[in-house]
mmCIF file of C-alpha atoms in Angstrom:
data_model
loop_
_atom_site.group_PDB
_atom_site.id
_atom_site.type_symbol
_atom_site.label_atom_id
_atom_site.label_comp_id
_atom_site.label_asym_id
_atom_site.label_seq_id
_atom_site.Cartn_x
_atom_site.Cartn_y
_atom_site.Cartn_z
ATOM 1 C CA UNK A 1278 0.000 0.000 0.000
ATOM 2 C CA UNK A 1279 2.830 2.382 0.893
ATOM 3 C CA UNK A 1280 4.546 1.620 -2.423
ATOM 4 C CA UNK A 1281 1.304 2.195 -4.313
ATOM 5 C CA UNK A 1282 0.803 5.630 -2.703
ATOM 6 C CA UNK A 1283 4.391 6.619 -3.533
ATOM 7 C CA UNK A 1284 4.006 5.413 -7.110
ATOM 8 C CA UNK A 1285 0.805 7.362 -7.666
ATOM 9 C CA UNK A 1286 2.599 10.599 -6.768
ATOM 10 C CA UNK A 1287 5.314 10.126 -9.401
ATOM 11 C CA UNK A 1288 5.596 11.643 -12.814
ATOM 12 C CA UNK A 1289 6.003 9.145 -15.638
ATOM 13 C CA UNK A 1290 9.794 9.611 -15.856
ATOM 14 C CA UNK A 1291 10.384 9.215 -12.113
ATOM 15 C CA UNK A 1292 10.837 6.182 -9.910
ATOM 16 C CA UNK A 1293 12.074 5.524 -6.396
ATOM 17 C CA UNK A 1294 14.875 3.402 -5.004
ATOM 18 C CA UNK A 1295 15.910 2.488 -1.486
ATOM 19 C CA UNK A 1296 19.313 3.601 -0.284
ATOM 20 C CA UNK A 1297 19.849 1.668 2.920
ATOM 21 C CA UNK A 1298 19.258 0.542 5.571
ATOM 22 C CA UNK A 1299 22.138 -1.790 4.652
ATOM 23 C CA UNK A 1300 23.938 0.565 2.270
ATOM 24 C CA UNK A 1301 27.537 1.218 3.422
ATOM 25 C CA UNK A 1302 27.369 4.925 2.561
ATOM 26 C CA UNK A 1303 24.577 5.540 5.082
ATOM 27 C CA UNK A 1304 26.999 4.547 7.879
ATOM 28 C CA UNK A 1305 24.388 2.731 9.903
ATOM 29 C CA UNK A 1306 20.834 1.524 9.640
ATOM 30 C CA UNK A 1307 19.432 4.590 7.872
ATOM 31 C CA UNK A 1308 16.991 4.108 5.006
ATOM 32 C CA UNK A 1309 16.647 6.834 2.415
ATOM 33 C CA UNK A 1310 13.796 6.669 -0.102
ATOM 34 C CA UNK A 1311 15.115 8.448 -3.198
ATOM 35 C CA UNK A 1312 12.818 9.771 -5.897
ATOM 36 C CA UNK A 1313 14.979 10.020 -9.001
ATOM 37 C CA UNK A 1314 14.742 10.902 -12.661
ATOM 38 C CA UNK A 1315 17.601 8.967 -14.228
ATOM 39 C CA UNK A 1316 20.551 9.908 -12.015
ATOM 40 C CA UNK A 1317 19.031 13.200 -10.856
ATOM 41 C CA UNK A 1318 17.590 13.290 -7.339
ATOM 42 C CA UNK A 1319 14.110 14.770 -7.057
ATOM 43 C CA UNK A 1320 13.420 14.005 -3.394
ATOM 44 C CA UNK A 1321 15.114 12.404 -0.367
ATOM 45 C CA UNK A 1322 12.924 10.955 2.403
ATOM 46 C CA UNK A 1323 14.772 9.578 5.462
ATOM 47 C CA UNK A 1324 13.039 6.618 7.104
ATOM 48 C CA UNK A 1325 14.183 6.386 10.722
ATOM 49 C CA UNK A 1326 13.643 4.004 13.609
ATOM 50 C CA UNK A 1327 15.735 0.970 12.703
ATOM 51 C CA UNK A 1328 17.924 1.305 15.796
ATOM 52 C CA UNK A 1329 15.552 3.087 18.164
ATOM 53 C CA UNK A 1330 16.082 1.831 21.743
ATOM 54 C CA UNK A 1331 13.868 4.155 23.829
ATOM 55 C CA UNK A 1332 16.897 5.647 25.586
ATOM 56 C CA UNK A 1333 14.998 8.732 26.754
ATOM 57 C CA UNK A 1334 12.259 6.553 28.247
ATOM 58 C CA UNK A 1335 14.883 4.365 29.926
ATOM 59 C CA UNK A 1336 16.334 7.506 31.516
ATOM 60 C CA UNK A 1337 13.056 8.014 33.395
ATOM 61 C CA UNK A 1338 13.612 4.621 35.018
ATOM 62 C CA UNK A 1339 17.290 5.031 35.931
ATOM 63 C CA UNK A 1340 19.137 7.131 38.485
ATOM 64 C CA UNK A 1341 21.227 10.100 37.370
ATOM 65 C CA UNK A 1342 24.444 8.097 37.763
ATOM 66 C CA UNK A 1343 23.013 5.332 35.549
ATOM 67 C CA UNK A 1344 21.814 7.740 32.863
ATOM 68 C CA UNK A 1345 25.414 8.702 32.104
ATOM 69 C CA UNK A 1346 26.086 5.151 30.911
ATOM 70 C CA UNK A 1347 23.283 5.334 28.349
ATOM 71 C CA UNK A 1348 24.611 8.436 26.599
ATOM 72 C CA UNK A 1349 27.740 6.807 25.176
ATOM 73 C CA UNK A 1350 25.409 4.468 23.266
ATOM 74 C CA UNK A 1351 23.978 7.398 21.302
ATOM 75 C CA UNK A 1352 26.779 9.181 19.441
ATOM 76 C CA UNK A 1353 29.363 6.566 20.328
ATOM 77 C CA UNK A 1354 32.098 8.572 18.570
ATOM 78 C CA UNK A 1355 31.525 11.435 21.041
ATOM 79 C CA UNK A 1356 30.963 9.161 24.037
ATOM 80 C CA UNK A 1357 33.010 11.147 26.568
ATOM 81 C CA UNK A 1358 31.426 14.446 25.502
ATOM 82 C CA UNK A 1359 27.921 12.969 25.807
ATOM 83 C CA UNK A 1360 28.770 11.775 29.323
ATOM 84 C CA UNK A 1361 30.055 15.225 30.210
ATOM 85 C CA UNK A 1362 26.809 16.880 29.071
ATOM 86 C CA UNK A 1363 24.676 14.863 31.511
ATOM 87 C CA UNK A 1364 27.193 15.348 34.332
ATOM 88 C CA UNK A 1365 27.253 19.127 33.784
ATOM 89 C CA UNK A 1366 23.441 19.266 33.820
ATOM 90 C CA UNK A 1367 23.305 17.365 37.114
ATOM 91 C CA UNK A 1368 26.176 19.336 38.675
ATOM 92 C CA UNK A 1369 24.654 22.684 37.734
ATOM 93 C CA UNK A 1370 21.299 21.615 39.132
ATOM 94 C CA UNK A 1371 22.965 20.621 42.421
ATOM 95 C CA UNK A 1372 25.201 23.739 42.329
ATOM 96 C CA UNK A 1373 28.284 21.585 42.861
ATOM 97 C CA UNK A 1374 31.725 23.209 42.838
ATOM 98 C CA UNK A 1375 33.782 21.016 40.515
ATOM 99 C CA UNK A 1376 37.580 20.926 41.082
ATOM 100 C CA UNK A 1377 39.682 22.754 38.495
ATOM 101 C CA UNK A 1378 41.603 19.538 37.912
ATOM 102 C CA UNK A 1379 38.419 17.851 36.745
ATOM 103 C CA UNK A 1380 37.541 20.708 34.374
ATOM 104 C CA UNK A 1381 40.935 20.605 32.667
ATOM 105 C CA UNK A 1382 41.032 16.821 32.351
ATOM 106 C CA UNK A 1383 37.484 16.759 30.959
ATOM 107 C CA UNK A 1384 38.462 19.320 28.317
ATOM 108 C CA UNK A 1385 41.554 17.370 27.265
ATOM 109 C CA UNK A 1386 39.531 14.152 27.045
ATOM 110 C CA UNK A 1387 36.800 15.922 25.037
ATOM 111 C CA UNK A 1388 39.271 17.289 22.492
ATOM 112 C CA UNK A 1389 41.001 13.945 22.100
ATOM 113 C CA UNK A 1390 37.535 12.474 21.518
ATOM 114 C CA UNK A 1391 36.860 15.133 18.861
ATOM 115 C CA UNK A 1392 40.122 14.353 17.061
ATOM 116 C CA UNK A 1393 39.412 10.621 17.231
ATOM 117 C CA UNK A 1394 35.940 11.136 15.756
ATOM 118 C CA UNK A 1395 37.248 13.367 12.968
ATOM 119 C CA UNK A 1396 39.984 10.838 12.133
ATOM 120 C CA UNK A 1397 37.347 8.173 11.594
ATOM 121 C CA UNK A 1398 35.178 10.612 9.623
ATOM 122 C CA UNK A 1399 38.100 11.605 7.374
ATOM 123 C CA UNK A 1400 39.044 8.005 6.675
ATOM 124 C CA UNK A 1401 35.479 7.021 5.804
ATOM 125 C CA UNK A 1402 34.825 10.234 3.838
ATOM 126 C CA UNK A 1403 37.693 9.387 1.517
ATOM 127 C CA UNK A 1404 36.535 5.797 1.185
ATOM 128 C CA UNK A 1405 33.002 6.935 0.297
ATOM 129 C CA UNK A 1406 34.333 8.806 -2.740
ATOM 130 C CA UNK A 1407 36.767 6.073 -3.762
ATOM 131 C CA UNK A 1408 39.996 6.816 -1.841
ATOM 132 C CA UNK A 1409 40.527 3.619 0.156
ATOM 133 C CA UNK A 1410 43.939 4.641 1.552
ATOM 134 C CA UNK A 1411 42.422 7.333 3.790
ATOM 135 C CA UNK A 1412 40.673 4.666 5.855
ATOM 136 C CA UNK A 1413 43.977 3.147 6.951
ATOM 137 C CA UNK A 1414 45.612 6.525 7.618
ATOM 138 C CA UNK A 1415 42.708 7.742 9.751
ATOM 139 C CA UNK A 1416 42.540 4.564 11.802
ATOM 140 C CA UNK A 1417 46.307 4.530 12.266
ATOM 141 C CA UNK A 1418 46.139 7.840 14.149
ATOM 142 C CA UNK A 1419 42.836 7.109 15.894
ATOM 143 C CA UNK A 1420 44.287 3.959 17.448
ATOM 144 C CA UNK A 1421 46.772 6.034 19.464
ATOM 145 C CA UNK A 1422 43.899 7.921 21.096
ATOM 146 C CA UNK A 1423 41.999 4.695 21.704
ATOM 147 C CA UNK A 1424 45.047 3.295 23.480
ATOM 148 C CA UNK A 1425 45.126 6.352 25.761
ATOM 149 C CA UNK A 1426 41.398 6.033 26.474
ATOM 150 C CA UNK A 1427 41.664 2.326 27.197
ATOM 151 C CA UNK A 1428 44.444 2.966 29.709
ATOM 152 C CA UNK A 1429 42.444 5.810 31.276
ATOM 153 C CA UNK A 1430 38.937 4.367 31.536
ATOM 154 C CA UNK A 1431 39.143 0.780 30.266
ATOM 155 C CA UNK A 1432 37.168 1.188 27.024
ATOM 156 C CA UNK A 1433 37.897 1.977 23.380
ATOM 157 C CA UNK A 1434 34.455 2.867 21.991
ATOM 158 C CA UNK A 1435 31.587 3.259 24.460
ATOM 159 C CA UNK A 1436 33.839 5.075 26.904
ATOM 160 C CA UNK A 1437 32.547 6.111 30.303
ATOM 161 C CA UNK A 1438 34.867 8.287 32.369
ATOM 162 C CA UNK A 1439 32.748 11.191 33.636
ATOM 163 C CA UNK A 1440 30.481 10.868 36.661
ATOM 164 C CA UNK A 1441 28.359 13.495 38.418
ATOM 165 C CA UNK A 1442 30.860 15.316 40.610
ATOM 166 C CA UNK A 1443 33.990 14.631 38.578
ATOM 167 C CA UNK A 1444 35.813 11.649 37.112
ATOM 168 C CA UNK A 1445 35.442 7.944 37.793
ATOM 169 C CA UNK A 1446 39.204 7.621 38.353
ATOM 170 C CA UNK A 1447 42.171 9.953 38.305
ATOM 171 C CA UNK A 1448 44.276 9.987 35.153
ATOM 172 C CA UNK A 1449 46.778 7.176 34.603
ATOM 173 C CA UNK A 1450 50.425 7.984 35.474
ATOM 174 C CA UNK A 1451 51.269 7.619 31.760
ATOM 175 C CA UNK A 1452 48.469 9.936 30.608
ATOM 176 C CA UNK A 1453 50.448 13.167 30.186
ATOM 177 C CA UNK A 1454 53.369 11.408 28.508
ATOM 178 C CA UNK A 1455 51.201 9.511 26.037
ATOM 179 C CA UNK A 1456 49.105 12.564 25.161
ATOM 180 C CA UNK A 1457 52.260 14.549 24.405
ATOM 181 C CA UNK A 1458 53.528 11.717 22.221
ATOM 182 C CA UNK A 1459 50.256 11.711 20.310
ATOM 183 C CA UNK A 1460 50.331 15.496 19.788
ATOM 184 C CA UNK A 1461 53.854 15.287 18.364
ATOM 185 C CA UNK A 1462 52.891 12.347 16.153
ATOM 186 C CA UNK A 1463 49.654 13.859 14.842
ATOM 187 C CA UNK A 1464 51.211 17.208 14.028
ATOM 188 C CA UNK A 1465 53.464 15.405 11.570
ATOM 189 C CA UNK A 1466 50.608 13.322 10.138
ATOM 190 C CA UNK A 1467 47.865 15.921 9.581
ATOM 191 C CA UNK A 1468 49.713 17.422 6.578
ATOM 192 C CA UNK A 1469 49.491 13.959 5.010
ATOM 193 C CA UNK A 1470 45.706 14.299 5.092
ATOM 194 C CA UNK A 1471 45.988 17.422 2.936
ATOM 195 C CA UNK A 1472 48.469 15.871 0.516
ATOM 196 C CA UNK A 1473 46.391 12.739 0.117
ATOM 197 C CA UNK A 1474 42.849 14.137 -0.100
ATOM 198 C CA UNK A 1475 42.368 17.881 0.487
ATOM 199 C CA UNK A 1476 44.377 18.929 -2.564
ATOM 200 C CA UNK A 1477 43.290 16.012 -4.739
ATOM 201 C CA UNK A 1478 41.772 17.367 -7.969
ATOM 202 C CA UNK A 1479 39.257 14.518 -8.309
ATOM 203 C CA UNK A 1480 38.138 14.948 -4.679
ATOM 204 C CA UNK A 1481 37.672 18.684 -5.174
ATOM 205 C CA UNK A 1482 35.602 18.080 -8.317
ATOM 206 C CA UNK A 1483 33.388 15.740 -6.283
ATOM 207 C CA UNK A 1484 32.851 18.207 -3.427
ATOM 208 C CA UNK A 1485 33.131 21.852 -4.546
ATOM 209 C CA UNK A 1486 29.768 23.446 -5.300
ATOM 210 C CA UNK A 1487 27.952 20.264 -4.217
ATOM 211 C CA UNK A 1488 25.296 20.170 -1.482
ATOM 212 C CA UNK A 1489 25.304 23.923 -0.901
ATOM 213 C CA UNK A 1490 23.643 25.158 2.310
ATOM 214 C CA UNK A 1491 23.202 28.888 2.883
ATOM 215 C CA UNK A 1492 23.732 30.519 6.273
ATOM 216 C CA UNK A 1493 20.038 31.410 6.506
ATOM 217 C CA UNK A 1494 18.974 27.838 5.766
ATOM 218 C CA UNK A 1495 21.524 26.453 8.228
ATOM 219 C CA UNK A 1496 19.946 28.561 10.973
ATOM 220 C CA UNK A 1497 16.416 27.693 9.833
ATOM 221 C CA UNK A 1498 17.079 23.934 9.918
ATOM 222 C CA UNK A 1499 18.851 24.128 13.290
ATOM 223 C CA UNK A 1500 22.162 22.963 11.837
ATOM 224 C CA UNK A 1501 25.076 23.004 14.251
ATOM 225 C CA UNK A 1502 28.671 21.890 14.479
ATOM 226 C CA UNK A 1503 30.819 21.792 11.313
ATOM 227 C CA UNK A 1504 27.672 21.688 9.151
ATOM 228 C CA UNK A 1505 26.525 25.090 10.426
ATOM 229 C CA UNK A 1506 29.981 26.658 10.581
ATOM 230 C CA UNK A 1507 30.763 25.685 6.970
ATOM 231 C CA UNK A 1508 27.869 27.963 5.992
ATOM 232 C CA UNK A 1509 29.227 30.911 7.970
ATOM 233 C CA UNK A 1510 27.013 30.322 11.026
ATOM 234 C CA UNK A 1511 29.002 30.909 14.217
ATOM 235 C CA UNK A 1512 27.524 28.293 16.543
ATOM 236 C CA UNK A 1513 30.399 26.756 18.525
ATOM 237 C CA UNK A 1514 29.066 26.148 22.052
ATOM 238 C CA UNK A 1515 32.641 26.171 23.390
ATOM 239 C CA UNK A 1516 32.966 29.799 22.226
ATOM 240 C CA UNK A 1517 29.497 31.180 22.937
ATOM 241 C CA UNK A 1518 28.721 29.295 26.154
ATOM 242 C CA UNK A 1519 32.060 28.061 27.562
ATOM 243 C CA UNK A 1520 31.998 25.134 29.986
ATOM 244 C CA UNK A 1521 34.693 23.082 31.741
ATOM 245 C CA UNK A 1522 38.059 24.712 30.877
ATOM 246 C CA UNK A 1523 37.214 26.287 27.520
ATOM 247 C CA UNK A 1524 37.255 29.755 29.052
ATOM 248 C CA UNK A 1525 40.985 29.467 29.727
ATOM 249 C CA UNK A 1526 42.197 28.366 26.287
ATOM 250 C CA UNK A 1527 42.656 30.240 23.027
ATOM 251 C CA UNK A 1528 41.344 28.714 19.830
ATOM 252 C CA UNK A 1529 39.776 29.816 16.570
ATOM 253 C CA UNK A 1530 36.260 28.831 15.573
ATOM 254 C CA UNK A 1531 36.544 27.220 12.134
ATOM 255 C CA UNK A 1532 34.246 29.157 9.789
ATOM 256 C CA UNK A 1533 33.719 29.047 6.023
ATOM 257 C CA UNK A 1534 31.079 30.768 3.945
ATOM 258 C CA UNK A 1535 30.805 28.551 0.856
ATOM 259 C CA UNK A 1536 28.399 26.126 2.541
ATOM 260 C CA UNK A 1537 29.253 23.264 0.186
ATOM 261 C CA UNK A 1538 30.545 19.752 0.789
ATOM 262 C CA UNK A 1539 34.161 20.876 0.450
ATOM 263 C CA UNK A 1540 33.686 23.642 3.041
ATOM 264 C CA UNK A 1541 32.257 21.146 5.539
ATOM 265 C CA UNK A 1542 35.315 18.996 4.890
ATOM 266 C CA UNK A 1543 37.720 21.909 5.480
ATOM 267 C CA UNK A 1544 36.017 22.890 8.751
ATOM 268 C CA UNK A 1545 36.703 19.462 10.249
ATOM 269 C CA UNK A 1546 40.314 19.490 9.075
ATOM 270 C CA UNK A 1547 40.811 22.880 10.748
ATOM 271 C CA UNK A 1548 39.048 21.671 13.886
ATOM 272 C CA UNK A 1549 41.618 18.909 14.303
ATOM 273 C CA UNK A 1550 44.384 21.518 14.328
ATOM 274 C CA UNK A 1551 42.455 23.617 16.855
ATOM 275 C CA UNK A 1552 41.807 20.610 19.095
ATOM 276 C CA UNK A 1553 45.530 19.843 19.063
ATOM 277 C CA UNK A 1554 46.187 23.435 20.141
ATOM 278 C CA UNK A 1555 43.707 23.178 23.028
ATOM 279 C CA UNK A 1556 45.288 19.938 24.250
ATOM 280 C CA UNK A 1557 48.772 21.484 24.029
ATOM 281 C CA UNK A 1558 47.688 24.492 26.107
ATOM 282 C CA UNK A 1559 46.289 22.304 28.885
ATOM 283 C CA UNK A 1560 48.403 19.167 29.073
ATOM 284 C CA UNK A 1561 51.229 20.828 31.041
ATOM 285 C CA UNK A 1562 48.824 22.835 33.175
ATOM 286 C CA UNK A 1563 46.667 20.206 34.866
ATOM 287 C CA UNK A 1564 46.075 21.527 38.418
ATOM 288 C CA UNK A 1565 46.682 19.378 41.471
ATOM 289 C CA UNK A 1566 43.694 18.381 43.564
ATOM 290 C CA UNK A 1567 40.843 15.924 43.813
ATOM 291 C CA UNK A 1568 39.450 14.156 40.780
ATOM 292 C CA UNK A 1569 35.953 14.056 42.242
ATOM 293 C CA UNK A 1570 33.774 15.754 44.828
ATOM 294 C CA UNK A 1571 31.625 13.625 47.081
ATOM 295 C CA UNK A 1572 27.939 13.347 46.262
ATOM 296 C CA UNK A 1573 25.100 11.469 47.894
ATOM 297 C CA UNK A 1574 24.852 7.806 46.950
ATOM 298 C CA UNK A 1575 21.349 8.605 45.698
ATOM 299 C CA UNK A 1576 21.294 11.888 43.761
ATOM 300 C CA UNK A 1577 18.032 13.826 43.795
ATOM 301 C CA UNK A 1578 17.801 17.030 41.791
ATOM 302 C CA UNK A 1579 15.714 19.910 43.168
ATOM 303 C CA UNK A 1580 12.317 20.224 41.568
ATOM 304 C CA UNK A 1581 12.584 22.208 38.350
ATOM 305 C CA UNK A 1582 13.771 22.236 34.746
ATOM 306 C CA UNK A 1583 17.434 22.147 33.722
ATOM 307 C CA UNK A 1584 19.230 22.433 30.393
ATOM 308 C CA UNK A 1585 22.861 21.962 29.441
ATOM 309 C CA UNK A 1586 24.468 22.031 26.012
ATOM 310 C CA UNK A 1587 27.919 20.989 24.848
ATOM 311 C CA UNK A 1588 29.794 20.865 21.537
ATOM 312 C CA UNK A 1589 30.211 17.283 20.343
ATOM 313 C CA UNK A 1590 32.135 16.290 17.220
ATOM 314 C CA UNK A 1591 28.861 16.618 15.280
ATOM 315 C CA UNK A 1592 27.456 19.789 16.845
ATOM 316 C CA UNK A 1593 25.274 20.924 19.702
ATOM 317 C CA UNK A 1594 24.048 18.242 22.090
ATOM 318 C CA UNK A 1595 21.437 19.472 24.543
ATOM 319 C CA UNK A 1596 20.252 17.733 27.724
ATOM 320 C CA UNK A 1597 16.871 18.858 29.062
ATOM 321 C CA UNK A 1598 15.799 17.481 32.443
ATOM 322 C CA UNK A 1599 12.487 17.911 34.259
ATOM 323 C CA UNK A 1600 12.856 16.920 37.925
ATOM 324 C CA UNK A 1601 10.144 16.387 40.512
ATOM 325 C CA UNK A 1602 12.677 16.014 43.310
ATOM 326 C CA UNK A 1603 13.058 12.231 43.087
ATOM 327 C CA UNK A 1604 16.086 10.128 42.150
ATOM 328 C CA UNK A 1605 14.793 9.749 38.587
ATOM 329 C CA UNK A 1606 14.018 12.489 36.078
ATOM 330 C CA UNK A 1607 10.314 12.956 35.355
ATOM 331 C CA UNK A 1608 11.318 13.602 31.733
ATOM 332 C CA UNK A 1609 14.629 13.759 29.934
ATOM 333 C CA UNK A 1610 15.086 14.950 26.365
ATOM 334 C CA UNK A 1611 18.269 14.888 24.273
ATOM 335 C CA UNK A 1612 18.678 17.458 21.523
ATOM 336 C CA UNK A 1613 20.949 15.518 19.161
ATOM 337 C CA UNK A 1614 22.911 17.373 16.455
ATOM 338 C CA UNK A 1615 22.514 14.546 13.961
ATOM 339 C CA UNK A 1616 18.710 14.777 13.828
ATOM 340 C CA UNK A 1617 18.717 18.465 12.871
ATOM 341 C CA UNK A 1618 21.562 18.006 10.411
ATOM 342 C CA UNK A 1619 19.789 15.083 8.729
ATOM 343 C CA UNK A 1620 16.619 17.173 8.303
ATOM 344 C CA UNK A 1621 18.352 19.408 5.751
ATOM 345 C CA UNK A 1622 19.560 16.556 3.522
ATOM 346 C CA UNK A 1623 16.612 16.780 1.115
ATOM 347 C CA UNK A 1624 17.094 20.539 0.824
ATOM 348 C CA UNK A 1625 20.738 20.304 -0.286
ATOM 349 C CA UNK A 1626 20.555 17.039 -2.277
ATOM 350 C CA UNK A 1627 17.693 17.754 -4.679
ATOM 351 C CA UNK A 1628 18.980 18.475 -8.173
ATOM 352 C CA UNK A 1629 22.220 16.598 -7.625
ATOM 353 C CA UNK A 1630 23.184 13.070 -8.598
ATOM 354 C CA UNK A 1631 23.305 9.919 -6.481
ATOM 355 C CA UNK A 1632 27.100 10.113 -6.404
ATOM 356 C CA UNK A 1633 26.835 13.660 -5.064
ATOM 357 C CA UNK A 1634 24.479 12.440 -2.336
ATOM 358 C CA UNK A 1635 27.132 10.018 -1.062
ATOM 359 C CA UNK A 1636 29.716 12.807 -0.758
ATOM 360 C CA UNK A 1637 27.207 15.203 0.806
ATOM 361 C CA UNK A 1638 26.048 12.668 3.386
ATOM 362 C CA UNK A 1639 29.652 11.985 4.348
ATOM 363 C CA UNK A 1640 30.151 15.630 5.340
ATOM 364 C CA UNK A 1641 27.008 15.602 7.483
ATOM 365 C CA UNK A 1642 28.911 12.983 9.538
ATOM 366 C CA UNK A 1643 25.797 11.152 10.711
ATOM 367 C CA UNK A 1644 25.863 8.660 13.562
ATOM 368 C CA UNK A 1645 22.518 6.904 13.334
ATOM 369 C CA UNK A 1646 22.125 5.794 17.021
ATOM 370 C CA UNK A 1647 22.449 9.492 17.912
ATOM 371 C CA UNK A 1648 19.444 10.246 15.676
ATOM 372 C CA UNK A 1649 17.210 7.300 16.589
ATOM 373 C CA UNK A 1650 18.184 6.931 20.266
#
């Protein structure tokens, strides 16, 4: 019946095909229903829900300490930043004074997470447009960060290091040394990314002038992160609403005005340089002190509504909590960057070709469990 309704709305030259939910270029269980005329895209309809797990509903059942563990199952490439968002919301609601040591360590961990996410994105972006070598280069560098994370918190993907009140454990004795080694290593490797892909003529032909998003449309669709900033929209939460230790570091918000696929690519490349700079500024200046302040075994937030936003590798993640004074939230809502960024796909893809859609989707950097939750 659904197919019949779709078919009746088509012109004689048009037909529809499914892209996903098993297609490798959708990077997860995302189904796109494409209306096409030959190779030209007429309409893109995302069909969501294939990995929906009712995380927000589960949060109403769990305590605030337990909720933190659910967030690294959403955008698993920004796991530590997701954890931090919930912890900040709880800490602000309780008006907890967090040690400076915790703030600095959280910021270092967040920026390493951002670099790790962008390394994976860069490797897969190249592979999506036919450059297989980028996959191995990106994972080569990402593995060094994963090794640091594993030594710090015991996990390599769904990491969980932040807790309400601070950190689960203090940093490993090797942490500072290994982070410095990574910074030195990655500074020598990032130029390889430009030589291999950024300046590649074929890659530029595939991305320049493709999937153009204007600044006005970026704001209208609620785009955030590199997607918004590539269209000239200054929306970096770390700049406009600093949290943790971002108020004590100097970095440049990566902005471009072209709004095309290539601009979104360049923003993420620049962000890796800026994240390296932030880590360098902090790694030798970690204050002494406690890694955690004591909290009640059962945390109860005062009755009210609370909101906290952070800048993940994909954009603005918001945590909205309604508390009735019990140990569980009455309602918890996540504002995921991927959902808003996906909503503009039809707007920027129509008129292009299927090959252009693959490149455009890659620069939206979608993580499907972050959208479905």
